[in-house]
Amino acid sequence: MITNGKVVQLNYLLQDSEGKNLDQADSNHPFTYLHGSGQIVPGLEAALEGLKIGDKKDVVVAPADGYGEKNPNLRLVVDRSQFPQGMDLEVGMQFEADSGNGEGLVFTIEKIEDKKVHIDGNHPLAGVTLHFHVEVLTVRDATEEELDHGHAHGEDGHHHH
Ligand code: ZN
């Protein structure tokens, strides 16, 4: 059963409210995470609590329990001259920049004008109601190391040390 400290393997399909596919993980490339560690959005983590191997569930997650509401303060217009000279700017291009408090934030270019560039530092799924269709594949106890790191290791987990 899924409780804190378990490593869980899932199939899932993630759609928006219009039924558009946003992301998915299937049996060939299942998704693995450590339950209770905040590795997945809070609304999904809460809904998976107590599920067992083989369980299927449809979960609707409001933006507040997902990737957050869109923060208008993260939508900025900057001078084109602030980008490196010769850099080919395109709508949809992403880059990391200092958000002002020392933390790196990924910005996406939304619109390009002559001398101005409109950028958005919100997560692409901010403000989106998430519709997850989930199937639980495996549930096991986490290792000491996984608990220590706060994420799952192994087959499909992280390998970054
Ligand atoms: Zn690790």
PDB file of C-alpha atoms and ligand atoms in Angstrom:
ATOM      1  CA  MET A   1       0.000   0.000   0.000  1.00  0.00           C
ATOM      2  CA  ILE A   2       1.252   3.479  -0.822  1.00  0.00           C
ATOM      3  CA  THR A   3       2.348   5.340   2.307  1.00  0.00           C
ATOM      4  CA  ASN A   4       5.223   7.657   3.172  1.00  0.00           C
ATOM      5  CA  GLY A   5       8.603   6.042   2.563  1.00  0.00           C
ATOM      6  CA  LYS A   6       7.438   3.725  -0.240  1.00  0.00           C
ATOM      7  CA  VAL A   7       8.934   3.753  -3.725  1.00  0.00           C
ATOM      8  CA  VAL A   8       6.094   3.641  -6.239  1.00  0.00           C
ATOM      9  CA  GLN A   9       6.094   2.836  -9.932  1.00  0.00           C
ATOM     10  CA  LEU A  10       3.229   4.209 -12.025  1.00  0.00           C
ATOM     11  CA  ASN A  11       1.759   4.361 -15.474  1.00  0.00           C
ATOM     12  CA  TYR A  12       0.022   7.651 -16.008  1.00  0.00           C
ATOM     13  CA  LEU A  13      -1.570   9.826 -18.603  1.00  0.00           C
ATOM     14  CA  LEU A  14      -1.772  13.534 -17.871  1.00  0.00           C
ATOM     15  CA  GLN A  15      -4.366  15.623 -19.710  1.00  0.00           C
ATOM     16  CA  ASP A  16      -5.705  19.137 -19.426  1.00  0.00           C
ATOM     17  CA  SER A  17      -9.414  19.948 -19.055  1.00  0.00           C
ATOM     18  CA  GLU A  18      -9.903  19.773 -22.840  1.00  0.00           C
ATOM     19  CA  GLY A  19      -8.511  16.240 -22.947  1.00  0.00           C
ATOM     20  CA  LYS A  20      -5.247  17.264 -24.569  1.00  0.00           C
ATOM     21  CA  ASN A  21      -2.351  14.956 -23.646  1.00  0.00           C
ATOM     22  CA  LEU A  22       0.340  16.800 -21.693  1.00  0.00           C
ATOM     23  CA  ASP A  23       2.542  13.982 -20.486  1.00  0.00           C
ATOM     24  CA  GLN A  24       2.537  10.239 -20.014  1.00  0.00           C
ATOM     25  CA  ALA A  25       4.481   7.278 -18.707  1.00  0.00           C
ATOM     26  CA  ASP A  26       3.624   3.752 -19.881  1.00  0.00           C
ATOM     27  CA  SER A  27       4.761   0.246 -18.995  1.00  0.00           C
ATOM     28  CA  ASN A  28       7.895   0.576 -21.132  1.00  0.00           C
ATOM     29  CA  HIS A  29       8.941   3.740 -19.353  1.00  0.00           C
ATOM     30  CA  PRO A  30       7.077   3.819 -16.057  1.00  0.00           C
ATOM     31  CA  PHE A  31       7.476   6.676 -13.646  1.00  0.00           C
ATOM     32  CA  THR A  32       9.107   6.012 -10.263  1.00  0.00           C
ATOM     33  CA  TYR A  33       8.997   8.269  -7.218  1.00  0.00           C
ATOM     34  CA  LEU A  34       9.422   8.248  -3.455  1.00  0.00           C
ATOM     35  CA  HIS A  35       6.039   8.790  -1.766  1.00  0.00           C
ATOM     36  CA  GLY A  36       5.897  11.574   0.826  1.00  0.00           C
ATOM     37  CA  SER A  37       8.998  13.351  -0.439  1.00  0.00           C
ATOM     38  CA  GLY A  38       7.322  16.034  -2.522  1.00  0.00           C
ATOM     39  CA  GLN A  39       8.741  14.576  -5.751  1.00  0.00           C
ATOM     40  CA  ILE A  40       5.313  14.881  -7.382  1.00  0.00           C
ATOM     41  CA  VAL A  41       2.666  17.605  -7.166  1.00  0.00           C
ATOM     42  CA  PRO A  42       0.884  17.673  -3.762  1.00  0.00           C
ATOM     43  CA  GLY A  43      -2.611  16.993  -5.152  1.00  0.00           C
ATOM     44  CA  LEU A  44      -1.491  13.813  -6.894  1.00  0.00           C
ATOM     45  CA  GLU A  45       0.605  12.613  -3.967  1.00  0.00           C
ATOM     46  CA  ALA A  46      -2.362  12.985  -1.599  1.00  0.00           C
ATOM     47  CA  ALA A  47      -4.677  11.110  -3.990  1.00  0.00           C
ATOM     48  CA  LEU A  48      -2.260   8.170  -4.342  1.00  0.00           C
ATOM     49  CA  GLU A  49      -1.987   7.644  -0.582  1.00  0.00           C
ATOM     50  CA  GLY A  50      -3.376   4.239   0.368  1.00  0.00           C
ATOM     51  CA  LEU A  51      -3.590   2.809  -3.181  1.00  0.00           C
ATOM     52  CA  LYS A  52      -2.377  -0.751  -3.858  1.00  0.00           C
ATOM     53  CA  ILE A  53      -0.614  -2.521  -6.716  1.00  0.00           C
ATOM     54  CA  GLY A  54      -2.986  -2.799  -9.681  1.00  0.00           C
ATOM     55  CA  ASP A  55      -5.215   0.061  -8.556  1.00  0.00           C
ATOM     56  CA  LYS A  56      -6.314   2.550 -11.199  1.00  0.00           C
ATOM     57  CA  LYS A  57      -7.528   6.025 -10.398  1.00  0.00           C
ATOM     58  CA  ASP A  58      -8.535   9.230 -12.144  1.00  0.00           C
ATOM     59  CA  VAL A  59      -7.295  12.245 -10.233  1.00  0.00           C
ATOM     60  CA  VAL A  60      -8.195  15.864 -10.910  1.00  0.00           C
ATOM     61  CA  VAL A  61      -5.711  18.333  -9.425  1.00  0.00           C
ATOM     62  CA  ALA A  62      -6.515  22.050  -9.188  1.00  0.00           C
ATOM     63  CA  PRO A  63      -3.649  24.444 -10.027  1.00  0.00           C
ATOM     64  CA  ALA A  64      -3.178  25.323  -6.334  1.00  0.00           C
ATOM     65  CA  ASP A  65      -2.382  21.647  -5.611  1.00  0.00           C
ATOM     66  CA  GLY A  66      -0.482  21.243  -8.862  1.00  0.00           C
ATOM     67  CA  TYR A  67       2.051  23.641 -10.345  1.00  0.00           C
ATOM     68  CA  GLY A  68       0.467  26.710  -8.758  1.00  0.00           C
ATOM     69  CA  GLU A  69      -1.486  29.602 -10.186  1.00  0.00           C
ATOM     70  CA  LYS A  70       0.146  31.778 -12.798  1.00  0.00           C
ATOM     71  CA  ASN A  71       2.126  34.540 -11.115  1.00  0.00           C
ATOM     72  CA  PRO A  72       1.714  37.746 -13.149  1.00  0.00           C
ATOM     73  CA  ASN A  73       4.917  39.114 -11.626  1.00  0.00           C
ATOM     74  CA  LEU A  74       6.888  36.460 -13.489  1.00  0.00           C
ATOM     75  CA  ARG A  75       5.689  37.734 -16.859  1.00  0.00           C
ATOM     76  CA  LEU A  76       8.239  40.309 -17.906  1.00  0.00           C
ATOM     77  CA  VAL A  77       9.161  42.453 -20.867  1.00  0.00           C
ATOM     78  CA  VAL A  78      12.909  42.889 -21.271  1.00  0.00           C
ATOM     79  CA  ASP A  79      15.151  44.682 -23.741  1.00  0.00           C
ATOM     80  CA  ARG A  80      16.417  42.518 -26.528  1.00  0.00           C
ATOM     81  CA  SER A  81      19.859  43.938 -25.801  1.00  0.00           C
ATOM     82  CA  GLN A  82      19.857  41.968 -22.525  1.00  0.00           C
ATOM     83  CA  PHE A  83      20.284  38.756 -24.499  1.00  0.00           C
ATOM     84  CA  PRO A  84      23.716  37.799 -25.828  1.00  0.00           C
ATOM     85  CA  GLN A  85      24.432  39.358 -29.218  1.00  0.00           C
ATOM     86  CA  GLY A  86      23.866  37.028 -32.137  1.00  0.00           C
ATOM     87  CA  MET A  87      21.650  34.722 -30.077  1.00  0.00           C
ATOM     88  CA  ASP A  88      18.764  33.550 -32.243  1.00  0.00           C
ATOM     89  CA  LEU A  89      15.641  34.211 -30.202  1.00  0.00           C
ATOM     90  CA  GLU A  90      12.519  32.186 -30.925  1.00  0.00           C
ATOM     91  CA  VAL A  91       9.070  32.026 -29.365  1.00  0.00           C
ATOM     92  CA  GLY A  92       8.918  28.978 -27.091  1.00  0.00           C
ATOM     93  CA  MET A  93      12.656  29.022 -26.404  1.00  0.00           C
ATOM     94  CA  GLN A  94      13.556  28.452 -22.749  1.00  0.00           C
ATOM     95  CA  PHE A  95      16.475  29.750 -20.769  1.00  0.00           C
ATOM     96  CA  GLU A  96      17.480  29.948 -17.137  1.00  0.00           C
ATOM     97  CA  ALA A  97      17.955  33.268 -15.430  1.00  0.00           C
ATOM     98  CA  ASP A  98      18.272  34.640 -11.942  1.00  0.00           C
ATOM     99  CA  SER A  99      14.797  35.344 -10.589  1.00  0.00           C
ATOM    100  CA  GLY A 100      16.134  38.128  -8.409  1.00  0.00           C
ATOM    101  CA  ASN A 101      16.470  36.175  -5.172  1.00  0.00           C
ATOM    102  CA  GLY A 102      19.486  34.136  -6.251  1.00  0.00           C
ATOM    103  CA  GLU A 103      17.443  31.198  -7.466  1.00  0.00           C
ATOM    104  CA  GLY A 104      17.596  30.071 -11.067  1.00  0.00           C
ATOM    105  CA  LEU A 105      14.241  30.136 -12.825  1.00  0.00           C
ATOM    106  CA  VAL A 106      13.341  28.817 -16.268  1.00  0.00           C
ATOM    107  CA  PHE A 107      11.812  31.481 -18.490  1.00  0.00           C
ATOM    108  CA  THR A 108       9.997  30.852 -21.756  1.00  0.00           C
ATOM    109  CA  ILE A 109       9.954  33.408 -24.577  1.00  0.00           C
ATOM    110  CA  GLU A 110       6.316  34.285 -25.315  1.00  0.00           C
ATOM    111  CA  LYS A 111       6.558  37.056 -27.862  1.00  0.00           C
ATOM    112  CA  ILE A 112       9.322  38.913 -29.685  1.00  0.00           C
ATOM    113  CA  GLU A 113       9.058  42.501 -30.851  1.00  0.00           C
ATOM    114  CA  ASP A 114      11.618  44.776 -32.463  1.00  0.00           C
ATOM    115  CA  LYS A 115      13.430  45.776 -29.327  1.00  0.00           C
ATOM    116  CA  LYS A 116      11.438  44.008 -26.640  1.00  0.00           C
ATOM    117  CA  VAL A 117      11.104  40.382 -25.622  1.00  0.00           C
ATOM    118  CA  HIS A 118       8.166  39.082 -23.564  1.00  0.00           C
ATOM    119  CA  ILE A 119       9.174  36.286 -21.214  1.00  0.00           C
ATOM    120  CA  ASP A 120       7.291  34.127 -18.714  1.00  0.00           C
ATOM    121  CA  GLY A 121       8.933  32.516 -15.685  1.00  0.00           C
ATOM    122  CA  ASN A 122       5.858  30.524 -14.675  1.00  0.00           C
ATOM    123  CA  HIS A 123       5.971  26.748 -14.884  1.00  0.00           C
ATOM    124  CA  PRO A 124       4.377  25.754 -18.232  1.00  0.00           C
ATOM    125  CA  LEU A 125       1.663  23.911 -16.265  1.00  0.00           C
ATOM    126  CA  ALA A 126       0.979  26.757 -13.815  1.00  0.00           C
ATOM    127  CA  GLY A 127      -2.721  27.666 -13.851  1.00  0.00           C
ATOM    128  CA  VAL A 128      -3.618  24.342 -15.484  1.00  0.00           C
ATOM    129  CA  THR A 129      -6.088  21.883 -13.937  1.00  0.00           C
ATOM    130  CA  LEU A 130      -4.368  18.513 -14.200  1.00  0.00           C
ATOM    131  CA  HIS A 131      -6.268  15.334 -15.071  1.00  0.00           C
ATOM    132  CA  PHE A 132      -4.205  12.269 -14.195  1.00  0.00           C
ATOM    133  CA  HIS A 133      -5.208   8.717 -15.154  1.00  0.00           C
ATOM    134  CA  VAL A 134      -2.985   6.557 -12.983  1.00  0.00           C
ATOM    135  CA  GLU A 135      -2.231   2.841 -12.601  1.00  0.00           C
ATOM    136  CA  VAL A 136      -0.068   1.579  -9.737  1.00  0.00           C
ATOM    137  CA  LEU A 137       2.517  -0.938 -11.007  1.00  0.00           C
ATOM    138  CA  THR A 138       4.750  -1.652  -8.027  1.00  0.00           C
ATOM    139  CA  VAL A 139       5.149  -0.498  -4.433  1.00  0.00           C
ATOM    140  CA  ARG A 140       8.219  -1.284  -2.329  1.00  0.00           C
ATOM    141  CA  ASP A 141      10.002  -0.006   0.765  1.00  0.00           C
ATOM    142  CA  ALA A 142      12.545   2.719   0.069  1.00  0.00           C
ATOM    143  CA  THR A 143      16.197   2.032   0.869  1.00  0.00           C
ATOM    144  CA  GLU A 144      18.024   4.044   3.528  1.00  0.00           C
ATOM    145  CA  GLU A 145      19.873   5.854   0.777  1.00  0.00           C
ATOM    146  CA  GLU A 146      16.682   6.800  -1.034  1.00  0.00           C
ATOM    147  CA  LEU A 147      15.132   8.132   2.166  1.00  0.00           C
ATOM    148  CA  ASP A 148      18.326  10.025   2.819  1.00  0.00           C
ATOM    149  CA  HIS A 149      18.309  11.599  -0.658  1.00  0.00           C
ATOM    150  CA  GLY A 150      14.562  12.187  -0.717  1.00  0.00           C
ATOM    151  CA  HIS A 151      14.018  10.490  -4.097  1.00  0.00           C
ATOM    152  CA  ALA A 152      13.812   7.062  -5.712  1.00  0.00           C
ATOM    153  CA  HIS A 153      16.843   5.296  -7.174  1.00  0.00           C
ATOM    154  CA  GLY A 154      17.210   2.282  -9.424  1.00  0.00           C
ATOM    155  CA  GLU A 155      15.735   1.278 -12.740  1.00  0.00           C
ATOM    156  CA  ASP A 156      13.729   4.375 -13.452  1.00  0.00           C
ATOM    157  CA  GLY A 157      14.669   6.626 -10.592  1.00  0.00           C
ATOM    158  CA  HIS A 158      17.272   9.335 -10.560  1.00  0.00           C
ATOM    159  CA  HIS A 159      20.939   8.602 -11.104  1.00  0.00           C
ATOM    160  CA  HIS A 160      22.686  11.817 -10.312  1.00  0.00           C
ATOM    161  CA  HIS A 161      25.446  11.667  -7.737  1.00  0.00           C
TER     162      HIS A 161
HETATM  163 ZN    ZN B   1      20.077  10.129  -4.957  1.00  0.00          ZN
END
